[in-house]
Coordinates of C-alpha atoms in Angstrom, one line a residue:
Chain A
M1 CA 101.7 237.2 -38.9
Y2 CA 99.6 238.6 -36.1
I3 CA 100.9 240.2 -32.9
C4 CA 98.5 238.7 -30.5
P5 CA 99.8 238.2 -27.0
M6 CA 96.8 236.1 -25.8
H7 CA 96.1 234.2 -29.0
N8 CA 97.8 231.5 -30.9
K9 CA 99.0 232.6 -34.3
E10 CA 98.1 229.3 -35.9
L11 CA 94.5 229.6 -34.7
L12 CA 94.1 232.9 -36.5
K13 CA 96.2 232.2 -39.6
G14 CA 93.4 230.9 -41.8
T15 CA 90.9 233.5 -40.8
L16 CA 92.5 236.8 -42.0
K17 CA 90.7 236.8 -45.3
T18 CA 87.3 236.2 -43.6
I19 CA 88.0 239.0 -41.1
I20 CA 89.0 241.5 -43.9
L21 CA 86.0 240.6 -46.1
K22 CA 83.6 240.9 -43.2
L23 CA 85.0 244.3 -42.1
L24 CA 84.7 245.6 -45.6
A25 CA 81.2 244.2 -45.9
E26 CA 80.2 246.2 -42.7
K27 CA 82.1 249.4 -43.3
G28 CA 82.0 249.8 -47.1
R29 CA 85.4 251.2 -47.9
M30 CA 88.5 251.1 -45.7
Y31 CA 92.3 251.6 -46.1
G32 CA 95.0 249.4 -44.7
Y33 CA 95.8 251.2 -41.5
E34 CA 92.2 251.7 -40.7
I35 CA 91.6 247.9 -40.9
T36 CA 94.4 247.2 -38.3
Q37 CA 93.0 249.9 -36.0
T38 CA 89.5 248.6 -36.3
V39 CA 90.5 245.0 -35.5
K40 CA 92.5 246.2 -32.6
G41 CA 89.6 248.3 -31.3
M42 CA 87.0 245.6 -31.7
T43 CA 89.1 243.0 -29.9
E44 CA 90.0 245.1 -26.9
G45 CA 93.5 245.3 -28.2
Q46 CA 93.9 241.6 -28.1
I47 CA 94.3 241.0 -31.9
Q48 CA 96.6 243.2 -33.8
L49 CA 97.1 242.6 -37.4
T50 CA 100.6 243.1 -38.6
E51 CA 101.3 244.8 -41.9
G52 CA 103.1 241.7 -43.0
A53 CA 99.9 239.8 -42.8
L54 CA 97.5 242.5 -43.9
Y55 CA 99.0 243.8 -47.2
P56 CA 99.8 240.5 -48.9
T57 CA 96.2 239.4 -48.1
L58 CA 94.7 242.7 -49.4
H59 CA 96.7 242.5 -52.6
K60 CA 95.8 238.9 -53.1
L61 CA 92.1 239.7 -52.6
E62 CA 92.4 242.4 -55.2
A63 CA 94.2 240.1 -57.7
D64 CA 91.4 237.5 -57.2
G65 CA 88.8 240.1 -57.9
F66 CA 87.2 240.2 -54.4
V67 CA 88.0 243.9 -53.8
T68 CA 88.6 246.9 -55.9
T69 CA 90.7 249.9 -54.9
E70 CA 90.5 253.6 -55.3
K71 CA 93.1 256.2 -54.5
E72 CA 92.7 259.5 -52.8
K73 CA 95.3 262.2 -52.4
I74 CA 96.0 263.2 -48.8
G75 CA 98.5 266.1 -49.0
K76 CA 101.6 264.5 -50.5
R77 CA 100.4 261.0 -49.8
V78 CA 98.1 258.7 -51.7
R79 CA 95.6 256.7 -49.7
K80 CA 94.3 253.5 -51.1
Y81 CA 90.8 252.5 -50.2
Y82 CA 89.5 248.9 -50.6
T83 CA 85.9 248.1 -51.4
L84 CA 84.2 244.7 -52.0
T85 CA 83.3 243.7 -55.5
P86 CA 80.0 241.8 -56.0
N87 CA 82.1 238.6 -55.9
G88 CA 83.7 239.9 -52.7
T89 CA 80.3 240.4 -51.1
K90 CA 79.3 236.9 -51.9
A91 CA 82.7 235.6 -50.6
A92 CA 82.2 237.5 -47.4
S93 CA 78.9 236.0 -46.5
V94 CA 80.0 232.5 -47.5
K95 CA 83.3 232.7 -45.5
V96 CA 81.5 234.1 -42.5
A97 CA 78.9 231.4 -42.5
E98 CA 81.6 228.8 -43.0
F99 CA 83.5 230.1 -40.1
E100 CA 80.5 230.4 -37.8
E101 CA 79.7 226.7 -38.6
F102 CA 83.3 225.8 -37.8
V103 CA 83.1 227.6 -34.5
R104 CA 79.8 225.8 -33.7
L105 CA 81.4 222.4 -34.5
I106 CA 84.5 223.1 -32.4
G107 CA 82.0 224.0 -29.6
L108 CA 80.5 220.6 -29.9
L109 CA 83.9 219.0 -29.5
L110 CA 85.0 221.2 -26.6
H111 CA 81.7 221.0 -24.7
P112 CA 80.2 217.7 -25.5
K113 CA 77.9 217.7 -22.4
T114 CA 76.4 221.1 -22.9
S115 CA 75.8 220.5 -26.5
M116 CA 74.1 217.2 -26.0
Q117 CA 71.5 218.7 -23.7
Chain B
M1 CA 93.5 266.6 -31.8
M2 CA 93.8 265.7 -35.5
V3 CA 97.4 265.7 -36.6
E4 CA 98.5 265.8 -40.2
L5 CA 102.2 265.4 -41.1
S6 CA 103.8 268.3 -43.0
E7 CA 105.3 267.8 -46.4
K8 CA 108.8 267.8 -44.9
Q9 CA 107.9 265.2 -42.3
T10 CA 106.3 263.1 -45.1
D11 CA 109.5 263.4 -47.1
L12 CA 111.5 262.1 -44.2
V13 CA 109.2 259.1 -43.9
E14 CA 109.5 258.5 -47.6
Q15 CA 113.3 258.6 -47.4
L16 CA 113.3 256.0 -44.6
I17 CA 111.1 253.8 -46.7
E18 CA 113.5 254.2 -49.7
G19 CA 116.1 252.6 -47.5
S20 CA 114.3 249.3 -47.9
E21 CA 114.7 249.4 -51.7
L22 CA 111.2 248.6 -52.6
S23 CA 110.5 248.0 -56.2
Y24 CA 106.7 247.5 -56.3
H25 CA 105.4 251.1 -56.5
P26 CA 101.7 250.3 -55.4
F27 CA 103.0 248.9 -52.1
K28 CA 105.5 251.7 -51.6
E29 CA 102.8 254.3 -52.0
E30 CA 100.5 252.4 -49.7
L31 CA 103.2 251.9 -47.1
L32 CA 104.0 255.6 -47.0
D33 CA 100.4 256.4 -46.1
H34 CA 100.3 253.5 -43.6
I35 CA 103.3 254.6 -41.7
C36 CA 102.4 258.3 -41.9
T37 CA 99.0 257.5 -40.5
D38 CA 100.6 255.5 -37.7
I39 CA 102.9 258.4 -36.9
E40 CA 100.0 260.8 -36.8
S41 CA 98.0 258.6 -34.5
R42 CA 101.0 258.3 -32.1
M43 CA 101.3 262.1 -32.2
E44 CA 97.6 262.5 -31.5
A45 CA 98.3 260.3 -28.4
G46 CA 100.8 262.9 -27.2
N47 CA 104.1 261.9 -28.7
A48 CA 106.4 264.4 -30.5
F49 CA 107.2 263.7 -34.2
P50 CA 110.8 262.4 -33.5
S51 CA 109.7 259.7 -31.0
A52 CA 106.5 258.9 -33.0
I53 CA 108.5 258.2 -36.2
E54 CA 111.0 256.1 -34.2
Q55 CA 108.2 254.0 -32.7
A56 CA 106.6 253.6 -36.0
F57 CA 109.7 252.2 -37.6
D58 CA 110.5 250.2 -34.5
T59 CA 107.4 248.1 -35.1
F60 CA 108.2 248.0 -38.7
P61 CA 111.9 247.2 -39.3
K62 CA 113.3 247.9 -42.8
D63 CA 114.1 244.2 -43.6
E64 CA 110.5 243.3 -42.7
I65 CA 109.2 245.9 -45.2
K66 CA 111.2 244.2 -47.9
E67 CA 109.9 240.8 -46.9
I68 CA 106.3 242.0 -47.0
E69 CA 106.9 243.3 -50.5
E70 CA 108.3 239.9 -51.5
E71 CA 105.3 238.1 -50.1
I72 CA 102.9 240.4 -52.0
L73 CA 104.9 239.9 -55.2
S74 CA 105.1 236.1 -54.8
S75 CA 101.3 235.9 -54.2
L76 CA 100.7 238.0 -57.3
N77 CA 103.3 236.2 -59.4
Q78 CA 101.7 232.9 -58.5
K79 CA 98.7 234.1 -60.4
H80 CA 100.8 235.4 -63.2
A81 CA 102.7 232.2 -63.4
I82 CA 99.6 230.2 -63.7
M83 CA 98.2 232.5 -66.4
K84 CA 101.5 232.3 -68.2
K85 CA 101.4 228.5 -68.0
V86 CA 97.8 228.4 -69.3
S87 CA 98.5 230.7 -72.2
L88 CA 101.7 228.7 -73.0
V89 CA 99.7 225.5 -73.1
A90 CA 97.0 227.2 -75.2
L91 CA 99.7 228.5 -77.6
A92 CA 101.3 225.1 -77.8
S93 CA 98.1 223.3 -78.6
L94 CA 97.1 225.9 -81.2
L95 CA 100.5 225.3 -82.8
L96 CA 100.1 221.6 -82.6
C97 CA 96.6 221.8 -84.0
S98 CA 97.6 224.0 -86.9
T99 CA 100.6 221.7 -87.7
F100 CA 98.2 218.8 -87.6
I101 CA 95.7 220.5 -89.9
W102 CA 98.4 221.7 -92.2
A103 CA 99.8 218.1 -92.2
H104 CA 96.4 216.9 -93.1
Q105 CA 96.1 219.2 -95.9
Q106 CA 99.4 218.0 -97.3
E107 CA 98.2 214.4 -97.3
P108 CA 95.7 213.8 -100.1
P109 CA 96.9 211.2 -102.6
S110 CA 98.4 213.0 -105.5
I111 CA 99.9 210.6 -108.0
S112 CA 98.7 207.6 -109.9
P113 CA 99.6 204.3 -108.2
L114 CA 101.1 203.1 -111.5
G115 CA 103.1 206.2 -112.3
T116 CA 102.6 208.7 -115.1
T117 CA 101.4 206.2 -117.8
F118 CA 98.2 204.4 -117.0
E119 CA 95.1 203.2 -118.7
I120 CA 91.7 203.3 -116.9
T121 CA 89.4 200.5 -118.0
S122 CA 86.6 201.0 -115.5
A123 CA 85.7 204.3 -113.9
F124 CA 84.3 205.2 -110.6
G125 CA 80.5 204.9 -110.2
Q126 CA 77.6 202.7 -111.3
R127 CA 78.5 199.8 -113.5
V128 CA 77.5 196.2 -114.3
H129 CA 79.9 194.0 -112.4
P130 CA 82.0 192.0 -114.9
I131 CA 81.6 188.8 -113.0
L132 CA 78.5 189.2 -110.9
K133 CA 76.7 190.7 -113.8
E134 CA 74.7 193.0 -111.5
K135 CA 74.4 196.7 -111.4
K136 CA 76.8 197.7 -108.7
M137 CA 78.5 200.8 -107.5
H138 CA 82.2 200.7 -108.6
L139 CA 83.9 202.1 -105.6
G140 CA 87.2 202.8 -107.3
V141 CA 88.9 202.8 -110.7
D142 CA 90.5 199.9 -112.5
F143 CA 93.8 200.3 -114.3
R144 CA 94.8 197.9 -117.0
A145 CA 98.3 196.7 -116.4
P146 CA 100.5 193.6 -117.0
E147 CA 100.9 191.2 -114.1
G148 CA 103.9 192.2 -111.9
T149 CA 103.7 196.0 -112.6
P150 CA 104.9 197.8 -109.5
V151 CA 102.2 199.5 -107.5
M152 CA 103.1 202.7 -105.6
A153 CA 101.7 204.4 -102.5
T154 CA 100.0 207.6 -103.7
S155 CA 100.9 209.6 -100.6
D156 CA 102.8 209.2 -97.3
G157 CA 101.0 207.0 -94.7
K158 CA 100.9 203.9 -92.8
V159 CA 99.8 200.4 -93.9
V160 CA 96.7 199.4 -92.0
K161 CA 95.8 196.3 -94.0
A162 CA 97.9 194.0 -96.1
G163 CA 96.4 190.6 -96.9
E164 CA 93.9 188.7 -99.0
T165 CA 90.1 189.0 -99.1
Y166 CA 87.5 187.2 -101.2
G167 CA 86.5 190.1 -103.4
Y168 CA 89.6 192.3 -103.4
G169 CA 92.1 189.4 -103.5
I170 CA 95.5 190.5 -102.3
R171 CA 95.0 194.1 -101.2
I172 CA 96.7 196.9 -99.2
I173 CA 95.0 199.7 -97.4
I174 CA 97.1 202.8 -96.4
Q175 CA 95.9 205.4 -93.9
H176 CA 97.4 208.8 -94.9
D177 CA 96.0 210.8 -92.1
E178 CA 92.7 210.9 -90.4
S179 CA 90.9 211.9 -93.6
Y180 CA 92.4 210.0 -96.4
Q181 CA 92.7 206.2 -97.0
T182 CA 93.7 204.4 -100.2
L183 CA 93.2 200.8 -101.2
Y184 CA 95.1 198.8 -103.8
A185 CA 93.5 195.5 -104.8
Q186 CA 93.7 192.4 -107.1
L187 CA 97.5 192.4 -106.5
S188 CA 99.8 189.5 -107.1
A189 CA 102.3 190.3 -104.4
L190 CA 102.8 192.4 -101.3
N191 CA 105.9 194.4 -100.6
V192 CA 104.7 195.9 -97.2
E193 CA 103.3 194.7 -94.0
V194 CA 100.7 196.1 -91.6
G195 CA 102.1 198.9 -89.5
Q196 CA 104.8 199.9 -92.0
E197 CA 105.2 203.6 -92.8
V198 CA 105.4 204.3 -96.5
K199 CA 106.3 207.4 -98.5
K200 CA 104.6 208.6 -101.6
G201 CA 106.1 206.7 -104.6
D202 CA 107.2 203.6 -102.5
V203 CA 106.5 200.4 -104.3
I204 CA 104.1 198.5 -102.1
G205 CA 103.0 195.6 -104.3
K206 CA 102.6 194.1 -107.7
V207 CA 99.7 194.1 -110.1
G208 CA 97.8 190.8 -110.3
S209 CA 94.4 189.2 -110.8
S210 CA 93.6 187.9 -107.3
G211 CA 90.1 188.0 -105.9
L212 CA 87.0 188.6 -108.1
S213 CA 89.0 189.5 -111.2
T214 CA 89.0 188.5 -114.8
A215 CA 92.4 189.8 -115.9
P216 CA 95.4 191.4 -114.4
H217 CA 94.5 195.0 -113.3
L218 CA 94.8 197.3 -110.3
H219 CA 91.7 198.3 -108.5
Y220 CA 92.3 201.5 -106.7
E221 CA 90.1 203.3 -104.2
V222 CA 90.3 206.6 -102.4
K223 CA 88.2 207.3 -99.2
K224 CA 87.9 210.7 -97.6
D225 CA 86.4 210.8 -94.1
G226 CA 85.0 207.3 -94.8
K227 CA 83.3 208.2 -98.0
Y228 CA 84.3 206.9 -101.4
E229 CA 85.8 209.5 -103.7
D230 CA 86.4 209.3 -107.4
P231 CA 90.2 208.4 -107.5
E232 CA 90.5 210.2 -110.9
K233 CA 90.4 213.4 -108.9
Y234 CA 93.6 212.4 -107.0
L235 CA 95.9 211.1 -109.8
K236 CA 97.8 214.4 -110.2
P237 CA 99.2 216.8 -107.7

């Protein structure tokens, strides 16, 4: 799953799809390694996606029609870029909204006093 | 400083990946780029190629590569398995439907209930009822026949009614399929009971004069999809 010294794996487990969809919505097109580096950079190195979590999720998103891929030759290598499909764009906004609401509700549970004011 | 691996270096990485015996080409290709990029960024951070490649594969052990591939394939196969299941079900129901339709098409009554020799005394259609003396629709045909003549089922089916009514007297109704139903009336005896499966040609009862009848005869009706048909159309195969 994730290598995240400070964060519980289980907490992040269900959010990987949301994170990937959101990143693709922001950046347009990305390749696998770029996604891991972007997540690492944005979280001050605290959240590092492992390849074992990333690629199965990316391939699943592709199979489900949320992303399409295009290949580009880089010397001897082939780089695979992921882009959101229209369905993927919709899924991204729904998932992000869902997760924000979830975070808000957890906030209500964790800080009952603050939220009652 | 931008680093890009040489062809030789890329080949080396590829060889190391080969060691994991991956079978899913799209992932193999993607992984090669992933690890090469990782090595390049480690080299950009100041490492030499040998230590960069070692570090890259340290965080990415061979057996883990194989596991990732398996996970990808299983998530994709799940989808395929579902699709397979769906298409199998579709195929099965299509087959079932066509057998059903085929079976239906095999079912119309195709013999005379009295065998090859018969005499029709009253045809299907408008007529004056012999007893009621009113113009009435005759819903079947009447066969003249001596009392006790065996009456046969005109197609395979299931007996849905076998008993006596005021008008028909002793009568049998056979359901052949969803479309066809036949009725045999004015009988003197029943050889079958409700629920019994019968074959074309099975003797199901005997000619009589029960019900509203003036002389021994067989009243025979054919219904298709609830509508009365002229039985004379169904006396021969």
